[in-house]
Amino acid sequence: MRILQSAASPFASAVRLLPVAALLALLAAPQAALAHQGDEPQPEAPFSISVNADSAQAVDEIFQAFDSARSPGCAVGVARNGETLVEAAYGMADLEFRVANEPGTIFEAGSVSKQFAAAAVVLLALDGELSLDDDIRDYIPEVPDYGETITIRHLLNHTSGLRDWGSVAGISGWGRSARSHNHDHALEIISRQSALNYPPGERYSYTNSGYNLLAILVDRVSGTSFAEFSRERLFEPLGLEDTQWRDDYRRVVPGRASAYSPSGHGFRINRPIEDVHGNGGLLTTVSDLLRWNEHLRQGTLGQQFMTEMHHRGVLNNGEQIHYASGLQFGSQNGVDRISHTGATSGYRAYLALFPDEALSVAVLCNVTSASPGGLGGGVSAIFLPEPPPEPAEEPADEDEPEGEEEEEEITFDPTPAEMEAYEGFYHSPDAETTVQVVVEEGDLVILRRPSSRFQLSPGDDLDHFGSSLGAIQFIREGGETGPVREFSLSQGRVHDIRFYRVQAEEGAVPGF
């Protein structure tokens, strides 16, 4: 791990030297770094530099598995009251050229990026250019009219019901890691979806589609690119000098870490090959993320900006959800936490703000085996108060009946004749793909060109199957005994996408 000798203040370019005693205490633990920054302008709890040799060593221990010249790794930053306590790095940024990660290494932030896209839209709302309660179709009419209004706020808090475009692309066999997509591709996939996952505002369901639409929205409303708008209104004014959008994945970015996945006894490169951004795609450093968190904590961009960023979604039934504008509300050790994790290709990210403790934690990694929530939560625990004692376990209800036997699960076991009834070609206009259902050696299988094969496992009811592609339900004409006419596919971010049976003899088998 490299040592960072100094770091820029979030609110001043000059770096002040640490008191000698504090510096010596910190350097007693190698591989840690700390910088003294500007005074806190608002009343807070008494400030002291809480990092010491023990806490720095505890941070090192969390990242011990990544502290190798033969492995990718991570960078971590911790700040309290705007004072950087720890900035450290572990492992390699580039295995081919043997470049080590440093605290200033640029990583991709995955879905931690979403709060920056949300911030750009909130700024436009404060400019009077739009309202967060506007219909997204007022600005992006390519979004289908589903008969119910999808607002910008629905997009911000994942209650729009829109299918995740990347998941739809994956169903077709051309997912985000298999083809270079840009915003035109994402919008085209969104525009051809014939249905929503659920009515807008009915529930929370994470979908990248909303945040790609927000980036497109900024393009159209601002009259400049989303990347340029972000640079002019967010990155430069707030001193985020090493932050930019990955709007061209081929662009050379000095100081950027490559990304990897474990493979056999080594690693393979796993970097994004797409230009879509807003949902992810933020290139940044741990110090810039800490600086951003401090601006959020202090309300640099104004109270109304903060109010909108922290406006948690409310469902149609009045229930408030945990998600706001690219920010998730929760707690750790009994302390309120505003955070997000991220994962794109081989990059992993974690950013958390604990407002009551004036504590920020940022973790950026370049390997899929890094658990951002686990690493970030572990680092946070070092600097948070001890968690409150867990409540005593409630005694069992004496009136609760004992010894009841669980019902035996009934699994649908189709006969060979029943399986043959499912055979045929099925086409989905929404996914723009055709598959073939066949019986192979007694198993029902879905084939997708050129070589994908998905075995179907019988479910607990007639016509229901499971598969690695998702849950499958075949739908018949005229009830349970009628001919099979289509099937419904559902997975995490795509619900009930339909594949309709087509007749091979009519030459209506697209893709086959």
PDB file of N, CA, C and O in Angstrom, residues 57-93:
ATOM      1  N   GLN A  57      -4.202   0.404  11.778  1.00  0.00           N
ATOM      2  CA  GLN A  57      -3.892  -1.010  11.597  1.00  0.00           C
ATOM      3  C   GLN A  57      -5.166  -1.810  11.361  1.00  0.00           C
ATOM      4  O   GLN A  57      -5.176  -2.754  10.554  1.00  0.00           O
ATOM      5  N   ALA A  58      -6.241  -1.420  12.033  1.00  0.00           N
ATOM      6  CA  ALA A  58      -7.514  -2.112  11.830  1.00  0.00           C
ATOM      7  C   ALA A  58      -8.003  -1.946  10.395  1.00  0.00           C
ATOM      8  O   ALA A  58      -8.556  -2.880   9.802  1.00  0.00           O
ATOM      9  N   VAL A  59      -7.803  -0.749   9.824  1.00  0.00           N
ATOM     10  CA  VAL A  59      -8.159  -0.538   8.418  1.00  0.00           C
ATOM     11  C   VAL A  59      -7.297  -1.426   7.537  1.00  0.00           C
ATOM     12  O   VAL A  59      -7.793  -2.085   6.607  1.00  0.00           O
ATOM     13  N   ASP A  60      -5.990  -1.472   7.812  1.00  0.00           N
ATOM     14  CA  ASP A  60      -5.099  -2.335   7.027  1.00  0.00           C
ATOM     15  C   ASP A  60      -5.553  -3.794   7.068  1.00  0.00           C
ATOM     16  O   ASP A  60      -5.519  -4.494   6.045  1.00  0.00           O
ATOM     17  N   GLU A  61      -5.995  -4.239   8.229  1.00  0.00           N
ATOM     18  CA  GLU A  61      -6.395  -5.646   8.365  1.00  0.00           C
ATOM     19  C   GLU A  61      -7.624  -5.959   7.510  1.00  0.00           C
ATOM     20  O   GLU A  61      -7.752  -7.067   6.979  1.00  0.00           O
ATOM     21  N   ILE A  62      -8.534  -4.992   7.380  1.00  0.00           N
ATOM     22  CA  ILE A  62      -9.725  -5.208   6.561  1.00  0.00           C
ATOM     23  C   ILE A  62      -9.352  -5.464   5.108  1.00  0.00           C
ATOM     24  O   ILE A  62      -9.981  -6.282   4.426  1.00  0.00           O
ATOM     25  N   PHE A  63      -8.292  -4.798   4.643  1.00  0.00           N
ATOM     26  CA  PHE A  63      -7.895  -4.910   3.240  1.00  0.00           C
ATOM     27  C   PHE A  63      -6.692  -5.829   3.046  1.00  0.00           C
ATOM     28  O   PHE A  63      -6.079  -5.829   1.974  1.00  0.00           O
ATOM     29  N   GLN A  64      -6.375  -6.620   4.052  1.00  0.00           N
ATOM     30  CA  GLN A  64      -5.178  -7.452   4.001  1.00  0.00           C
ATOM     31  C   GLN A  64      -5.168  -8.390   2.800  1.00  0.00           C
ATOM     32  O   GLN A  64      -4.132  -8.612   2.167  1.00  0.00           O
ATOM     33  N   ALA A  65      -6.341  -8.929   2.447  1.00  0.00           N
ATOM     34  CA  ALA A  65      -6.406  -9.883   1.334  1.00  0.00           C
ATOM     35  C   ALA A  65      -6.059  -9.238  -0.001  1.00  0.00           C
ATOM     36  O   ALA A  65      -5.716  -9.948  -0.960  1.00  0.00           O
ATOM     37  N   PHE A  66      -6.145  -7.922  -0.078  1.00  0.00           N
ATOM     38  CA  PHE A  66      -5.883  -7.211  -1.339  1.00  0.00           C
ATOM     39  C   PHE A  66      -4.511  -6.561  -1.359  1.00  0.00           C
ATOM     40  O   PHE A  66      -4.137  -5.952  -2.364  1.00  0.00           O
ATOM     41  N   ASP A  67      -3.752  -6.679  -0.277  1.00  0.00           N
ATOM     42  CA  ASP A  67      -2.463  -5.998  -0.157  1.00  0.00           C
ATOM     43  C   ASP A  67      -1.367  -6.878  -0.752  1.00  0.00           C
ATOM     44  O   ASP A  67      -0.568  -7.475  -0.038  1.00  0.00           O
ATOM     45  N   SER A  68      -1.349  -6.966  -2.085  1.00  0.00           N
ATOM     46  CA  SER A  68      -0.418  -7.847  -2.766  1.00  0.00           C
ATOM     47  C   SER A  68      -0.038  -7.253  -4.111  1.00  0.00           C
ATOM     48  O   SER A  68      -0.852  -6.603  -4.774  1.00  0.00           O
ATOM     49  N   ALA A  69       1.200  -7.495  -4.517  1.00  0.00           N
ATOM     50  CA  ALA A  69       1.665  -7.048  -5.831  1.00  0.00           C
ATOM     51  C   ALA A  69       1.186  -7.975  -6.936  1.00  0.00           C
ATOM     52  O   ALA A  69       1.469  -7.728  -8.107  1.00  0.00           O
ATOM     53  N   ARG A  70       0.464  -9.036  -6.584  1.00  0.00           N
ATOM     54  CA  ARG A  70      -0.044  -9.974  -7.581  1.00  0.00           C
ATOM     55  C   ARG A  70      -1.567  -9.928  -7.691  1.00  0.00           C
ATOM     56  O   ARG A  70      -2.165 -10.781  -8.342  1.00  0.00           O
ATOM     57  N   SER A  71      -2.181  -8.922  -7.079  1.00  0.00           N
ATOM     58  CA  SER A  71      -3.641  -8.868  -7.024  1.00  0.00           C
ATOM     59  C   SER A  71      -4.126  -7.441  -7.233  1.00  0.00           C
ATOM     60  O   SER A  71      -3.459  -6.486  -6.832  1.00  0.00           O
ATOM     61  N   PRO A  72      -5.296  -7.272  -7.872  1.00  0.00           N
ATOM     62  CA  PRO A  72      -5.943  -5.955  -7.830  1.00  0.00           C
ATOM     63  C   PRO A  72      -6.317  -5.646  -6.383  1.00  0.00           C
ATOM     64  O   PRO A  72      -6.188  -6.493  -5.499  1.00  0.00           O
ATOM     65  N   GLY A  73      -6.829  -4.467  -6.139  1.00  0.00           N
ATOM     66  CA  GLY A  73      -7.123  -4.116  -4.758  1.00  0.00           C
ATOM     67  C   GLY A  73      -8.081  -2.962  -4.611  1.00  0.00           C
ATOM     68  O   GLY A  73      -9.045  -2.835  -5.379  1.00  0.00           O
ATOM     69  N   CYS A  74      -7.786  -2.084  -3.668  1.00  0.00           N
ATOM     70  CA  CYS A  74      -8.734  -1.043  -3.280  1.00  0.00           C
ATOM     71  C   CYS A  74      -7.997   0.205  -2.819  1.00  0.00           C
ATOM     72  O   CYS A  74      -6.811   0.170  -2.495  1.00  0.00           O
ATOM     73  N   ALA A  75      -8.750   1.294  -2.768  1.00  0.00           N
ATOM     74  CA  ALA A  75      -8.334   2.509  -2.075  1.00  0.00           C
ATOM     75  C   ALA A  75      -9.421   2.844  -1.074  1.00  0.00           C
ATOM     76  O   ALA A  75     -10.601   2.572  -1.300  1.00  0.00           O
ATOM     77  N   VAL A  76      -9.041   3.436   0.053  1.00  0.00           N
ATOM     78  CA  VAL A  76      -9.997   3.765   1.101  1.00  0.00           C
ATOM     79  C   VAL A  76      -9.690   5.157   1.641  1.00  0.00           C
ATOM     80  O   VAL A  76      -8.532   5.568   1.725  1.00  0.00           O
ATOM     81  N   GLY A  77     -10.739   5.886   1.966  1.00  0.00           N
ATOM     82  CA  GLY A  77     -10.589   7.192   2.586  1.00  0.00           C
ATOM     83  C   GLY A  77     -11.602   7.356   3.704  1.00  0.00           C
ATOM     84  O   GLY A  77     -12.744   6.913   3.590  1.00  0.00           O
ATOM     85  N   VAL A  78     -11.170   7.997   4.787  1.00  0.00           N
ATOM     86  CA  VAL A  78     -12.044   8.281   5.930  1.00  0.00           C
ATOM     87  C   VAL A  78     -11.822   9.728   6.338  1.00  0.00           C
ATOM     88  O   VAL A  78     -10.679  10.185   6.415  1.00  0.00           O
ATOM     89  N   ALA A  79     -12.916  10.440   6.573  1.00  0.00           N
ATOM     90  CA  ALA A  79     -12.815  11.834   7.011  1.00  0.00           C
ATOM     91  C   ALA A  79     -13.846  12.102   8.094  1.00  0.00           C
ATOM     92  O   ALA A  79     -14.927  11.519   8.103  1.00  0.00           O
ATOM     93  N   ARG A  80     -13.489  13.000   9.018  1.00  0.00           N
ATOM     94  CA  ARG A  80     -14.422  13.460  10.033  1.00  0.00           C
ATOM     95  C   ARG A  80     -14.350  14.979  10.105  1.00  0.00           C
ATOM     96  O   ARG A  80     -13.265  15.552  10.176  1.00  0.00           O
ATOM     97  N   ASN A  81     -15.528  15.601  10.052  1.00  0.00           N
ATOM     98  CA  ASN A  81     -15.583  17.061  10.058  1.00  0.00           C
ATOM     99  C   ASN A  81     -14.732  17.673   8.949  1.00  0.00           C
ATOM    100  O   ASN A  81     -14.153  18.750   9.113  1.00  0.00           O
ATOM    101  N   GLY A  82     -14.636  16.990   7.841  1.00  0.00           N
ATOM    102  CA  GLY A  82     -13.857  17.503   6.723  1.00  0.00           C
ATOM    103  C   GLY A  82     -12.378  17.237   6.827  1.00  0.00           C
ATOM    104  O   GLY A  82     -11.630  17.551   5.895  1.00  0.00           O
ATOM    105  N   GLU A  83     -11.926  16.669   7.935  1.00  0.00           N
ATOM    106  CA  GLU A  83     -10.512  16.357   8.123  1.00  0.00           C
ATOM    107  C   GLU A  83     -10.267  14.921   7.670  1.00  0.00           C
ATOM    108  O   GLU A  83     -10.879  13.987   8.184  1.00  0.00           O
ATOM    109  N   THR A  84      -9.355  14.734   6.724  1.00  0.00           N
ATOM    110  CA  THR A  84      -9.052  13.399   6.253  1.00  0.00           C
ATOM    111  C   THR A  84      -8.259  12.652   7.317  1.00  0.00           C
ATOM    112  O   THR A  84      -7.171  13.067   7.699  1.00  0.00           O
ATOM    113  N   LEU A  85      -8.820  11.557   7.783  1.00  0.00           N
ATOM    114  CA  LEU A  85      -8.150  10.745   8.794  1.00  0.00           C
ATOM    115  C   LEU A  85      -7.258   9.691   8.160  1.00  0.00           C
ATOM    116  O   LEU A  85      -6.129   9.479   8.591  1.00  0.00           O
ATOM    117  N   VAL A  86      -7.779   9.010   7.155  1.00  0.00           N
ATOM    118  CA  VAL A  86      -7.022   7.943   6.505  1.00  0.00           C
ATOM    119  C   VAL A  86      -7.253   7.995   5.001  1.00  0.00           C
ATOM    120  O   VAL A  86      -8.382   8.140   4.551  1.00  0.00           O
ATOM    121  N   GLU A  87      -6.194   7.917   4.242  1.00  0.00           N
ATOM    122  CA  GLU A  87      -6.259   7.645   2.812  1.00  0.00           C
ATOM    123  C   GLU A  87      -5.185   6.616   2.519  1.00  0.00           C
ATOM    124  O   GLU A  87      -4.008   6.866   2.771  1.00  0.00           O
ATOM    125  N   ALA A  88      -5.597   5.469   2.029  1.00  0.00           N
ATOM    126  CA  ALA A  88      -4.667   4.375   1.843  1.00  0.00           C
ATOM    127  C   ALA A  88      -5.064   3.578   0.614  1.00  0.00           C
ATOM    128  O   ALA A  88      -6.192   3.674   0.129  1.00  0.00           O
ATOM    129  N   ALA A  89      -4.120   2.786   0.110  1.00  0.00           N
ATOM    130  CA  ALA A  89      -4.397   1.970  -1.067  1.00  0.00           C
ATOM    131  C   ALA A  89      -3.688   0.635  -0.957  1.00  0.00           C
ATOM    132  O   ALA A  89      -2.641   0.520  -0.299  1.00  0.00           O
ATOM    133  N   TYR A  90      -4.246  -0.363  -1.627  1.00  0.00           N
ATOM    134  CA  TYR A  90      -3.771  -1.732  -1.524  1.00  0.00           C
ATOM    135  C   TYR A  90      -3.837  -2.388  -2.900  1.00  0.00           C
ATOM    136  O   TYR A  90      -4.750  -2.130  -3.688  1.00  0.00           O
ATOM    137  N   GLY A  91      -2.887  -3.284  -3.186  1.00  0.00           N
ATOM    138  CA  GLY A  91      -2.934  -4.043  -4.422  1.00  0.00           C
ATOM    139  C   GLY A  91      -2.545  -3.221  -5.633  1.00  0.00           C
ATOM    140  O   GLY A  91      -2.014  -2.113  -5.533  1.00  0.00           O
ATOM    141  N   MET A  92      -2.874  -3.748  -6.805  1.00  0.00           N
ATOM    142  CA  MET A  92      -2.374  -3.203  -8.051  1.00  0.00           C
ATOM    143  C   MET A  92      -3.479  -2.543  -8.871  1.00  0.00           C
ATOM    144  O   MET A  92      -4.594  -3.069  -8.990  1.00  0.00           O
ATOM    145  N   ALA A  93      -3.142  -1.411  -9.479  1.00  0.00           N
ATOM    146  CA  ALA A  93      -4.056  -0.736 -10.404  1.00  0.00           C
ATOM    147  C   ALA A  93      -4.005  -1.381 -11.778  1.00  0.00           C
ATOM    148  O   ALA A  93      -5.012  -1.426 -12.491  1.00  0.00           O
TER     149      ALA A  93
END
